[in-house]
Amino acid sequence: MLIPLTSALLVFFSLAGGLVAEVFSSFFFTYVTRPYDIGDRVYVATPGQGPVLYSLIVKDIEVMRTHFLTANGEAMVVSNSSVKNMALTNLSRSGKLTLLVQLMVPAATQSSKINELLDAIATFAVESGEWSECENQFGEAALDKGHLLLNIWPTSVLAAHDIMGVYGAKSRLLLFAHAYMQAAKIEYVLPVQPLRESAAPRTGFGGVVEQALSAAAVEKLTKKGSAAGSNFPFGVARGARS
């Protein structure tokens, strides 16, 4: 009787100890570390990977769990112990946001037009009042696909948590680049695909065998055509009309 009671007490104290540890850990994370406040916009991601929960707004904070609102207005409840083990980005506490905007520029474009395009994008970004600065760099030359990959790095004047404002500015920047390329006659043309070349004839014993088999097949077809009264191979009669 003593052994089962002891085992039950050990299980109870183990579970109780684990619960107490989780409560203490959640309390320390929420109220001491305090990675976010009510109203903050955050991203939650698995460490080393991209965000799995985008643009969450903190609605309420409890000891054991946090209430979020998604970008679609849906209510989401996540335990603080789960959030504690994730990589969390607090956009409301971040500085100005720098985005990566990629643009494909036809490789056949004259270098003078490319330089004019880069100057026009940088000038528009700053004069629009939506970006404080803009850096343009070519990151890749995909000549087999017929384009150069232009990386545009604009820094927004808006706060990082103003997601709709930042991405609205990004959309207008892309539309300007597209309209400028159309006006400058910078057209994207797919490169001509190279013709497939037939394989070179085999050498050695294998090549001799292939040539012998081919010659035998042609000779057989020629004889068949001659037997049918034709002076041409493959049974095609002279002067025949289709």
XYZ file of C-alpha atoms in Angstrom:
242
model
C 0.000 0.000 0.000
C 2.906 2.305 0.766
C 4.570 1.922 -2.678
C 1.506 2.883 -4.780
C 0.863 5.901 -2.524
C 4.495 6.998 -2.863
C 4.330 6.657 -6.652
C 1.134 8.674 -6.781
C 2.702 11.433 -4.666
C 5.784 11.514 -6.911
C 3.598 11.862 -10.009
C 1.535 14.592 -8.345
C 4.532 16.601 -7.229
C 6.177 16.166 -10.662
C 3.087 17.513 -12.406
C 2.661 20.270 -9.850
C 6.306 21.201 -10.148
C 6.045 21.348 -13.934
C 2.911 23.525 -13.699
C 4.545 25.883 -11.218
C 7.630 26.141 -13.416
C 5.494 26.926 -16.479
C 3.514 29.574 -14.585
C 6.688 31.201 -13.292
C 8.332 31.084 -16.738
C 5.251 32.601 -18.423
C 4.998 35.295 -15.740
C 8.685 36.216 -16.127
C 8.366 36.298 -19.947
C 5.193 38.381 -19.944
C 5.791 40.891 -17.154
C 9.578 41.039 -16.739
C 10.985 40.426 -20.220
C 7.848 42.072 -21.649
C 8.546 41.622 -25.396
C 5.317 43.408 -26.379
C 2.561 45.638 -25.012
C -1.123 45.815 -25.808
C -1.581 47.371 -29.263
C 1.852 46.338 -30.600
C 2.152 44.730 -34.043
C 4.395 41.659 -34.075
C 5.643 38.834 -36.289
C 6.104 35.342 -34.867
C 8.405 32.821 -36.555
C 10.242 29.573 -35.974
C 13.904 30.419 -35.207
C 15.941 30.415 -38.413
C 12.870 30.492 -40.682
C 10.497 33.047 -42.132
C 7.492 34.383 -40.197
C 4.649 31.884 -39.762
C 2.277 34.413 -38.153
C 2.245 37.764 -39.933
C 1.083 41.137 -38.683
C -0.445 40.176 -35.327
C -1.795 42.924 -33.075
C -1.599 42.277 -29.325
C -5.128 42.567 -27.933
C -4.737 41.309 -24.361
C -1.959 39.823 -22.204
C -2.516 37.257 -19.450
C -0.132 35.258 -17.299
C -0.512 32.039 -19.310
C -1.590 33.255 -22.734
C -1.745 36.233 -25.080
C -4.683 37.303 -27.245
C -3.854 38.487 -30.776
C -5.814 39.913 -33.692
C -4.718 38.715 -37.146
C -4.569 40.905 -40.253
C -8.032 39.565 -41.168
C -9.486 40.593 -37.807
C -9.609 37.048 -36.415
C -9.039 36.483 -32.692
C -6.127 34.179 -31.854
C -5.015 32.878 -28.446
C -1.442 31.568 -28.044
C 0.134 30.258 -24.856
C 3.018 32.363 -23.593
C 5.189 29.266 -23.278
C 4.802 28.721 -27.044
C 5.561 32.344 -27.903
C 8.591 32.262 -25.600
C 10.188 29.544 -27.741
C 9.575 31.393 -31.017
C 11.457 34.212 -32.733
C 9.403 37.362 -32.208
C 9.747 40.653 -34.088
C 8.041 43.674 -32.553
C 7.403 46.105 -35.409
C 6.049 48.738 -33.046
C 9.444 48.946 -31.338
C 11.445 48.718 -34.572
C 12.961 51.583 -36.513
C 12.355 52.579 -40.105
C 11.663 49.684 -42.432
C 13.918 48.939 -45.422
C 12.304 46.756 -48.071
C 13.728 44.700 -50.910
C 11.971 45.409 -54.209
C 13.178 43.305 -57.140
C 12.827 44.286 -60.781
C 13.809 42.399 -63.934
C 15.622 44.591 -66.467
C 16.098 43.196 -69.984
C 19.746 42.301 -70.587
C 19.569 43.751 -74.112
C 18.885 47.268 -72.744
C 21.529 49.884 -73.499
C 23.696 50.814 -70.538
C 22.717 54.484 -70.873
C 19.038 53.602 -70.510
C 19.790 51.408 -67.495
C 21.610 54.294 -65.775
C 18.686 56.612 -66.539
C 16.303 54.034 -65.064
C 18.331 53.792 -61.841
C 18.445 57.591 -61.481
C 14.723 57.893 -62.160
C 13.798 55.285 -59.523
C 16.037 56.892 -56.877
C 14.732 60.391 -57.659
C 11.081 59.295 -57.579
C 11.541 57.429 -54.289
C 12.966 60.477 -52.472
C 10.770 63.140 -54.104
C 7.594 61.152 -53.425
C 8.095 61.793 -49.715
C 7.421 58.126 -48.887
C 11.064 57.001 -48.747
C 14.008 58.648 -47.024
C 16.599 57.016 -49.284
C 16.862 54.406 -52.005
C 19.803 52.206 -53.004
C 19.851 50.339 -56.327
C 22.094 47.338 -56.947
C 22.203 44.574 -59.525
C 22.263 41.245 -57.728
C 22.178 38.710 -60.549
C 22.735 38.445 -64.297
C 20.362 35.753 -65.572
C 21.517 36.003 -69.177
C 20.016 32.634 -70.075
C 16.618 34.089 -69.144
C 17.352 37.411 -70.803
C 17.321 39.769 -67.808
C 19.355 41.424 -65.075
C 17.898 41.300 -61.559
C 17.763 44.771 -60.033
C 17.556 44.949 -56.223
C 15.947 48.175 -55.003
C 16.422 48.930 -51.279
C 14.139 51.840 -50.272
C 13.904 52.968 -46.627
C 10.412 54.045 -45.599
C 9.712 57.260 -43.722
C 6.737 55.539 -42.098
C 6.935 53.502 -38.913
C 7.535 49.772 -39.380
C 4.190 48.856 -37.823
C 2.294 50.910 -40.449
C 2.130 47.886 -42.727
C -0.563 49.135 -45.126
C 1.181 52.473 -45.591
C 4.600 50.905 -46.214
C 3.371 48.330 -48.704
C 1.147 50.891 -50.408
C 4.273 52.977 -51.025
C 6.024 49.869 -52.336
C 3.186 49.293 -54.808
C 3.432 52.879 -56.110
C 7.198 52.527 -56.516
C 6.756 49.385 -58.617
C 4.061 51.042 -60.742
C 6.375 53.997 -61.420
C 9.225 51.689 -62.465
C 6.872 49.793 -64.779
C 5.490 52.983 -66.348
C 8.994 54.417 -66.826
C 10.216 51.261 -68.549
C 7.239 51.366 -70.900
C 7.833 55.045 -71.720
C 11.563 54.423 -72.275
C 10.807 51.501 -74.629
C 12.587 49.054 -72.311
C 10.823 45.893 -73.394
C 11.278 42.440 -71.999
C 11.989 39.909 -74.765
C 12.591 36.242 -74.153
C 15.978 35.093 -75.469
C 16.083 32.879 -78.538
C 16.335 29.287 -77.463
C 19.376 27.481 -78.916
C 18.767 24.691 -81.404
C 19.403 21.207 -80.169
C 22.348 19.640 -81.954
C 22.281 15.973 -82.819
C 24.777 13.844 -81.020
C 28.065 13.157 -82.764
C 28.431 9.677 -84.291
C 29.868 7.136 -81.948
C 33.431 5.994 -82.429
C 35.033 2.638 -81.884
C 33.349 -0.739 -82.192
C 29.922 0.629 -81.211
C 30.032 3.213 -83.988
C 31.002 0.581 -86.571
C 28.029 -1.566 -85.538
C 25.602 1.380 -85.774
C 26.853 2.331 -89.233
C 26.571 -1.268 -90.427
C 22.988 -1.568 -89.160
C 22.019 1.739 -90.792
C 23.554 0.703 -94.136
C 21.733 -2.646 -93.990
C 18.397 -0.930 -93.305
C 18.838 1.480 -96.249
C 19.851 -1.351 -98.567
C 16.782 -3.369 -97.542
C 14.426 -0.451 -98.248
C 16.130 0.227 -101.599
C 15.681 -3.378 -102.716
C 12.043 -3.295 -101.706
C 11.503 -0.182 -103.812
C 13.270 -1.722 -106.827
C 11.101 -4.839 -106.585
C 8.032 -2.616 -106.766
C 9.275 -1.087 -110.074
C 10.755 2.103 -108.691
C 14.083 3.700 -109.542
C 14.144 5.511 -106.183
C 14.515 4.116 -102.721
C 11.593 3.608 -100.369
C 9.237 2.610 -103.201
C 8.762 6.135 -104.610
C 8.046 5.857 -108.359
C 9.528 8.303 -110.834
C 7.096 11.048 -111.801
C 4.608 10.045 -109.104
C 2.190 12.751 -108.066
C 0.559 13.096 -104.695
